[in-house]
mmCIF file of C-alpha atoms in Angstrom:
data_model
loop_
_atom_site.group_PDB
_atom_site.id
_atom_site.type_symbol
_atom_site.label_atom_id
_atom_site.label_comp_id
_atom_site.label_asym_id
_atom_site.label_seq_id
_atom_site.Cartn_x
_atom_site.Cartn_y
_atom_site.Cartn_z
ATOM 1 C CA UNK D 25 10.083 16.659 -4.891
ATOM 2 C CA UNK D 26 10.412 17.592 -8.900
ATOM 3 C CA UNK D 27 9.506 15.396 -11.737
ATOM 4 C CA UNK D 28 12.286 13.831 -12.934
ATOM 5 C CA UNK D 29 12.449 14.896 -17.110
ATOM 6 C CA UNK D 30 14.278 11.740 -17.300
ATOM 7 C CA UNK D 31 11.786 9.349 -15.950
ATOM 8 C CA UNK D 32 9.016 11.623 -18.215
ATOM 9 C CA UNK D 33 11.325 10.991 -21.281
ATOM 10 C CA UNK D 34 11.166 7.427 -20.744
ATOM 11 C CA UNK D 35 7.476 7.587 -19.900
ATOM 12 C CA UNK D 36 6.658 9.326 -23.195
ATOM 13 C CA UNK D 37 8.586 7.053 -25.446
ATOM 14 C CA UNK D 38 7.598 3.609 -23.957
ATOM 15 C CA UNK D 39 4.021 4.302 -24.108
ATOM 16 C CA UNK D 40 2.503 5.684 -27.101
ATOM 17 C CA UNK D 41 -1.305 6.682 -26.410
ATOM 18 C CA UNK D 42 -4.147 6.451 -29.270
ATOM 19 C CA UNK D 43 -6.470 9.286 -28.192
ATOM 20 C CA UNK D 44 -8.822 7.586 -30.590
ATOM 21 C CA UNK D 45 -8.935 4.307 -28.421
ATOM 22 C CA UNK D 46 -11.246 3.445 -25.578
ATOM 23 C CA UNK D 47 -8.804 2.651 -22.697
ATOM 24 C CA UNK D 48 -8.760 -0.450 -22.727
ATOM 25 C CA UNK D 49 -6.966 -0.194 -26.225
ATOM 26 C CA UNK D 50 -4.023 1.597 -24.298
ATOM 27 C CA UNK D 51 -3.468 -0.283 -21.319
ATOM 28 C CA UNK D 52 -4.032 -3.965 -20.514
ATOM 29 C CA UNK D 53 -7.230 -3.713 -18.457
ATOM 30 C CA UNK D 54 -8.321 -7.780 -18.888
ATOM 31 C CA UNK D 55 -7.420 -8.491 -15.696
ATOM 32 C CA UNK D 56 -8.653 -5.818 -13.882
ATOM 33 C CA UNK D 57 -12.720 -4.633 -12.802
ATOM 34 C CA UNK D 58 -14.014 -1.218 -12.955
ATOM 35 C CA UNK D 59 -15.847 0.156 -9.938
ATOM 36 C CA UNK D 60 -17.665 3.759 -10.910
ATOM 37 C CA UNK D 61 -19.157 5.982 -8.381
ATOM 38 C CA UNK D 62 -22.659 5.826 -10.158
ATOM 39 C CA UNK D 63 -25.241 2.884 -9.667
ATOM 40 C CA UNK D 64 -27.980 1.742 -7.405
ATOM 41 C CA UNK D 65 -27.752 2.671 -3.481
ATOM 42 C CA UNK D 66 -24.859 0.832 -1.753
ATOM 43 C CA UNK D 67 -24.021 -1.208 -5.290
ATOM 44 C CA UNK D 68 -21.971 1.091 -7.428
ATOM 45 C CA UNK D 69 -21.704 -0.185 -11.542
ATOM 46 C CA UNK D 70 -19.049 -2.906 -12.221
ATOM 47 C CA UNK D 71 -17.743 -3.841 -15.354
ATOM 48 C CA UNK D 72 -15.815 -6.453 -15.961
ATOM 49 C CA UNK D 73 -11.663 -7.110 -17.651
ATOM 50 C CA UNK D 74 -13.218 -8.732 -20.381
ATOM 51 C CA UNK D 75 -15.744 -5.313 -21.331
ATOM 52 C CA UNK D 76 -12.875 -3.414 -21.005
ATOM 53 C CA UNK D 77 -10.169 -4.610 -22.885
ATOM 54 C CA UNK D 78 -9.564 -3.530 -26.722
ATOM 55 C CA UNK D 79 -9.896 -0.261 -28.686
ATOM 56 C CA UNK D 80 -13.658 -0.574 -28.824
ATOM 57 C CA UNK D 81 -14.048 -1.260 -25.021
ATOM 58 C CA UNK D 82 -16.273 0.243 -22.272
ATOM 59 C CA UNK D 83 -16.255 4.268 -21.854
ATOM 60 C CA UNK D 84 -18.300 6.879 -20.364
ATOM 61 C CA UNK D 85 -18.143 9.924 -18.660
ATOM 62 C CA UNK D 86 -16.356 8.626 -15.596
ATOM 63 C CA UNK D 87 -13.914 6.521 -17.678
ATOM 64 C CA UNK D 88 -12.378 7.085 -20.653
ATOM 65 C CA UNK D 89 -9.487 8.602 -23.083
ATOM 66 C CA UNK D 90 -8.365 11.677 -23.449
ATOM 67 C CA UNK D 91 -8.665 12.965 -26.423
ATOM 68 C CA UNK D 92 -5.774 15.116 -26.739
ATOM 69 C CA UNK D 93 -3.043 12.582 -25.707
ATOM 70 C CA UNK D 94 -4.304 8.842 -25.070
ATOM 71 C CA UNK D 95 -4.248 9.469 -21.060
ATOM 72 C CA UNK D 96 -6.914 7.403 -19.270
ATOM 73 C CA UNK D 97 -9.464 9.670 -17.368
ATOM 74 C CA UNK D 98 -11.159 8.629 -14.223
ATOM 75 C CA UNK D 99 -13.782 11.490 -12.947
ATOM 76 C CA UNK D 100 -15.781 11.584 -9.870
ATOM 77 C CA UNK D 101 -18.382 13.783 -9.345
ATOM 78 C CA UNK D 102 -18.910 15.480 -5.950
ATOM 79 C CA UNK D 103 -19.798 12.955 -2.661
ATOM 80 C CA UNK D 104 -23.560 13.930 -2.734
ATOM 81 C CA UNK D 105 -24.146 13.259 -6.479
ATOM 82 C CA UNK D 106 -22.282 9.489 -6.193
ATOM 83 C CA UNK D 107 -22.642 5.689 -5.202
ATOM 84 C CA UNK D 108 -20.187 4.188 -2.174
ATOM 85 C CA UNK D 109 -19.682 0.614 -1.217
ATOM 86 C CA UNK D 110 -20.832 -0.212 2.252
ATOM 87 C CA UNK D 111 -17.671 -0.569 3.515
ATOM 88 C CA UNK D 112 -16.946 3.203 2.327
ATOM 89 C CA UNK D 113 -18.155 6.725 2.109
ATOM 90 C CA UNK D 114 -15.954 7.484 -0.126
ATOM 91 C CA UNK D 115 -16.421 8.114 -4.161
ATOM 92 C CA UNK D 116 -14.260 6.639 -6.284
ATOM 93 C CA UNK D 117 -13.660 5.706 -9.741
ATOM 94 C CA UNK D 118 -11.011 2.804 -10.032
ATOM 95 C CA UNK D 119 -9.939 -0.045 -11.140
ATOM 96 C CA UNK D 120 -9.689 -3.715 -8.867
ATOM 97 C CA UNK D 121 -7.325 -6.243 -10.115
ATOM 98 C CA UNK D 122 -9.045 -9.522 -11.033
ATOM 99 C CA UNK D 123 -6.966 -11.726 -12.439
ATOM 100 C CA UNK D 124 -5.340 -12.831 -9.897
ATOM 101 C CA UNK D 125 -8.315 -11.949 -7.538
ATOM 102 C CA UNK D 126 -5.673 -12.064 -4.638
ATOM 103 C CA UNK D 127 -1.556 -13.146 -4.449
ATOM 104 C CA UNK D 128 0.510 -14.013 -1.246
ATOM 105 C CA UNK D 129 2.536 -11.322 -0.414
ATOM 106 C CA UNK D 130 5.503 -13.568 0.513
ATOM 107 C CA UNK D 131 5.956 -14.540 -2.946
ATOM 108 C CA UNK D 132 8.873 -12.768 -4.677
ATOM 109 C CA UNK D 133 7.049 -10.336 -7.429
ATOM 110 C CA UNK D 134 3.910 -8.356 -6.456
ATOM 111 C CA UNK D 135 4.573 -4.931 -8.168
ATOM 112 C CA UNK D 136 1.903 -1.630 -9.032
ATOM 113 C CA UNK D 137 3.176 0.730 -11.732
ATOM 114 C CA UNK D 138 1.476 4.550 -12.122
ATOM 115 C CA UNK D 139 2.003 6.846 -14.226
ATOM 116 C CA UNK D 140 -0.120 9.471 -13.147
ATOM 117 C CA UNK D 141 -1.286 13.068 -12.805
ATOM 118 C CA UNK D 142 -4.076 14.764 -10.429
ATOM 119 C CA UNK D 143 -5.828 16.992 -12.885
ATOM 120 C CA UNK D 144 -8.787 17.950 -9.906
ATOM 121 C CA UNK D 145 -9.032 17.315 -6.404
ATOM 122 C CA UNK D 146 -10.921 19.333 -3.397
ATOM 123 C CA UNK D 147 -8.581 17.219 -0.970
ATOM 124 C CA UNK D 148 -6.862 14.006 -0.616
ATOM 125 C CA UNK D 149 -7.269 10.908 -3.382
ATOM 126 C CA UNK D 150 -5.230 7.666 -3.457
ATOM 127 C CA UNK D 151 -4.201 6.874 -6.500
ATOM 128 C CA UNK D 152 -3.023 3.178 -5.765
ATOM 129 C CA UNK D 153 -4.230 0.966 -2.904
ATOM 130 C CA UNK D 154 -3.159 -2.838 -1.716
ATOM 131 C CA UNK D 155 -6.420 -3.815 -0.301
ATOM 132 C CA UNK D 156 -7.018 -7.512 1.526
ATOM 133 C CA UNK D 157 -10.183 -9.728 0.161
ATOM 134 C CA UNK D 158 -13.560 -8.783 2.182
ATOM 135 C CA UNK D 159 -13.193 -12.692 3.787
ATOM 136 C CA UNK D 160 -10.343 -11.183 5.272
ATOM 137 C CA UNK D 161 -11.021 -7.758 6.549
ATOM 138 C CA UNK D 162 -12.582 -5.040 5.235
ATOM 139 C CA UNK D 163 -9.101 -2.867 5.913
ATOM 140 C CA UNK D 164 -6.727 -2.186 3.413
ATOM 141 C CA UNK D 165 -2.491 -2.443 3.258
ATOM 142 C CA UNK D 166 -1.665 0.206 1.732
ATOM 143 C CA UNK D 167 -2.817 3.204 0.265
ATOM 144 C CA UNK D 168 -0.570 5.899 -1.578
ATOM 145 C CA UNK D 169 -2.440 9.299 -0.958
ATOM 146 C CA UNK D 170 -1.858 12.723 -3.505
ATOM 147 C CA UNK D 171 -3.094 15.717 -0.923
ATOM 148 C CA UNK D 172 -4.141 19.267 -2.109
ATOM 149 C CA UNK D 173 -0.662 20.777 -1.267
ATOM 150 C CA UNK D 174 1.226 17.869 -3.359
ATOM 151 C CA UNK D 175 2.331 16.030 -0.149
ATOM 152 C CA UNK D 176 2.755 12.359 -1.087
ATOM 153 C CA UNK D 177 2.164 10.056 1.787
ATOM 154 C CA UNK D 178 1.318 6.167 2.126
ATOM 155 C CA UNK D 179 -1.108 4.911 5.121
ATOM 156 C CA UNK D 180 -0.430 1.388 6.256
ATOM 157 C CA UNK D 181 -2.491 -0.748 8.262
ATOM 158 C CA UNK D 182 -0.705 -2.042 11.475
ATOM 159 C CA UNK D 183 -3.648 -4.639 11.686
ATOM 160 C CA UNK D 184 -5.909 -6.752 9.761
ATOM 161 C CA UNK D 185 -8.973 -4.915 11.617
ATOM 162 C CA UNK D 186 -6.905 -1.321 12.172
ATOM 163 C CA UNK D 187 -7.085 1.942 10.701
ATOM 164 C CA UNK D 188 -3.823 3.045 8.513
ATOM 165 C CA UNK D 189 -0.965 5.126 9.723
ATOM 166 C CA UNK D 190 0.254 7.853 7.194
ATOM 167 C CA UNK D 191 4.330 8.560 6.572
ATOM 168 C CA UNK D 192 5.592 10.988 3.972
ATOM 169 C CA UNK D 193 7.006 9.698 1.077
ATOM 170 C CA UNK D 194 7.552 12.681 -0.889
ATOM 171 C CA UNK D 195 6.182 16.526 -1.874
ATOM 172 C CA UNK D 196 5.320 17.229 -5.556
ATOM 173 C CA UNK D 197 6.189 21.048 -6.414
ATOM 174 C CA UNK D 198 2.750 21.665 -7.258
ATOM 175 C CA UNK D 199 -0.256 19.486 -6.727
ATOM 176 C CA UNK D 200 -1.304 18.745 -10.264
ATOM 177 C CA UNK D 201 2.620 17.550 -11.283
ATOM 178 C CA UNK D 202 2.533 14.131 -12.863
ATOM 179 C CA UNK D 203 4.467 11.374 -11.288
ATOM 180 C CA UNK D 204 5.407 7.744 -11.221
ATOM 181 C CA UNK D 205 4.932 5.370 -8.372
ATOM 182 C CA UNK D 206 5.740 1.866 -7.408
ATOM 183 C CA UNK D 207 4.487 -0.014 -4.797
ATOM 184 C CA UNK D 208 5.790 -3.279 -3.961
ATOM 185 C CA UNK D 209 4.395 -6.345 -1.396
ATOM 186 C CA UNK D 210 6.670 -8.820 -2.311
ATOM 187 C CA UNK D 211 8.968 -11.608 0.023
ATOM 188 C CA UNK D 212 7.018 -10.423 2.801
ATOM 189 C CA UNK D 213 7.991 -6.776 2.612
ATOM 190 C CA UNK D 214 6.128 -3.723 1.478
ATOM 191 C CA UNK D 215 8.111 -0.955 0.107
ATOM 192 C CA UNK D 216 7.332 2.352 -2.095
ATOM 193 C CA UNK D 217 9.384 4.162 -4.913
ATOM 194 C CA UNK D 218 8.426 7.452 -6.192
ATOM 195 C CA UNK D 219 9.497 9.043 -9.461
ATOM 196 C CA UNK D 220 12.112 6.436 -9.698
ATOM 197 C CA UNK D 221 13.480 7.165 -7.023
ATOM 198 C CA UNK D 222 15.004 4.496 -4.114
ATOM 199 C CA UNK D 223 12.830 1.891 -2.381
ATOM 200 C CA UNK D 224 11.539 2.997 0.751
ATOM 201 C CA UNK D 225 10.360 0.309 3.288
ATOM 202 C CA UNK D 226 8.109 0.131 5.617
ATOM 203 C CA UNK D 227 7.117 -1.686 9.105
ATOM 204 C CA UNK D 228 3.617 -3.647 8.464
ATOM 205 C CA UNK D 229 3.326 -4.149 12.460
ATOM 206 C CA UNK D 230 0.640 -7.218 12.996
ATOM 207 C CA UNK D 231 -0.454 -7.448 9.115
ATOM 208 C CA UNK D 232 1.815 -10.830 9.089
ATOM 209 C CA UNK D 233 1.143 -11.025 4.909
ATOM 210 C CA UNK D 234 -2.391 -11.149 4.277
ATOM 211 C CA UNK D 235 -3.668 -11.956 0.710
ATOM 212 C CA UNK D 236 -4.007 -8.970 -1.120
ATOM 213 C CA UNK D 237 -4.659 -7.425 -4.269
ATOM 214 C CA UNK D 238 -3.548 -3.754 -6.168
ATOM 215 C CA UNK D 239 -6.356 -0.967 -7.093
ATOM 216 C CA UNK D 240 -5.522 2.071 -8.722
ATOM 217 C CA UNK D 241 -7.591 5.257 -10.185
ATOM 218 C CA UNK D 242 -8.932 8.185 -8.539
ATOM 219 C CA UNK D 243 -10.267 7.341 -4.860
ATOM 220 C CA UNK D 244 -11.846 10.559 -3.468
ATOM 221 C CA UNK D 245 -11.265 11.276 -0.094
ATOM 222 C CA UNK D 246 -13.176 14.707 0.007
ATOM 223 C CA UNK D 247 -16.304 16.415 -1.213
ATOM 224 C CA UNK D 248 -15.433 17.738 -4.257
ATOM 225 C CA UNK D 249 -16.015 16.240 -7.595
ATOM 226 C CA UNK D 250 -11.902 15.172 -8.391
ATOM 227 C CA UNK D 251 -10.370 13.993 -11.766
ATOM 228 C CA UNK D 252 -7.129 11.932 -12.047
ATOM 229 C CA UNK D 253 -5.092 10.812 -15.428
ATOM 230 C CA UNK D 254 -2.868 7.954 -16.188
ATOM 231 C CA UNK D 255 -0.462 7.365 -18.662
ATOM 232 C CA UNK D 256 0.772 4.212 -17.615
ATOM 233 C CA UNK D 257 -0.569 1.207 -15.641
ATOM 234 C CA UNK D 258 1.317 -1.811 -14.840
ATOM 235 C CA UNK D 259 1.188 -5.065 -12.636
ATOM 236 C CA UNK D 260 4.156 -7.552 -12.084
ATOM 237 C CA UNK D 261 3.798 -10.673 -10.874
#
């Protein structure tokens, strides 16, 4: 699958990036959380939609703007050097929506934007998730994985309780190619667009529309320190 210039184009002149901005002065981040893969043992740092919003907001090393054109940067360093949740081995840097904390996926708008590019990865990293609430399982929907040859593919969860089954959903020339996404839970149905590209749909088995919520960043599935870039970020509701 190629980038589409056209979808670029549009990217390019609906989002104009200050490289002198923290993030949050690019992208409306007040109703979303940071998770970072740094903290204490088991509890990695937090910060919270209202820390991050505005020009002046929250950056550091794993989080923050480039400086050459406005993208937001999330870096993880190598699995030995970071912090996981319990419920994870995996590193990640990324961002949990908050506000809503969770939605009903029968309703008629639940919709994740990205506008994104792998800049370094050892292996797989998911770039946007649909996770349920913890007092529902510990599993997630959805996640939309980038691998190391550019293969696109989106695990789903047949069960609240079981692990995800991977389908294609597209091959990106080269591994580092930027792309748009779209991933939709909405009127009971979960479906995925790439690059702009036609809604593809897919069978959530025993899920029967859990309350859920949309993450996106740079979720490191391997051992190598990985570093992911977005230009654009949206959620519809």
């Amino acid at each position: 699958m190629h980038f589409n210039p056209l979808v670029l184009l549009l990217a390019t002149f609906v989002v104009a990036l200050d490289p002198k901005c923290a993030p949050g002065g690019n992208f409306d981040l007040s109703k979303w959380k940071l998770q970072e893969p740094v903290g204490d043992d088991g509890k990695p740092n937090e910060v919270s939609g209202s820390d991050l919003k505005g020009c002046q907001g929250f950056q550091d090393k794993w989080f923050y703007t480039d400086k050459t054109d406005g993208a937001l940067v999330m870096k993880v360093p190598k699995r030995s050097d970071c912090v996981t949740t319990p419920n994870s081995k995996h590193c990640r840097s990324e961002l949990r929506e908050a506000d809503p904390d969770s939605w009903d996926p029968k309703k008629s708008t639940n919709r994740l934007f990205g506008d994104v590019q792998v800049i370094k990865s050892g292996g797989d990293i998911v770039v946007g998730q649909i996770h349920m609430p913890s007092e529902v399982s510990k599993k997630p929907v959805a996640l939309l994985y980038v691998g190391k040859d550019g293969k696109l593919t989106l695990g789903v969860g047949k069960c609240r309780t079981c692990t995800s089954t991977r389908s294609d959903v597209g091959k990106l020339k080269s591994p580092r190619d930027r792309f748009t996404y779209e991933i939709r839970y909405e009127k009971g149905k979960l479906s995925v667009s790439i690059n702009g590209g036609s809604f593809k749909e897919f069978d959530t088995y025993d899920l029967d529309s859990p309350k859920s919520y949309f993450k996106a960043g740079n979720y490191n599935q391997a051992e190598d320190a990985s570093e992911v870039h977005f230009y654009q970020i949206k959620i519809t509701h």
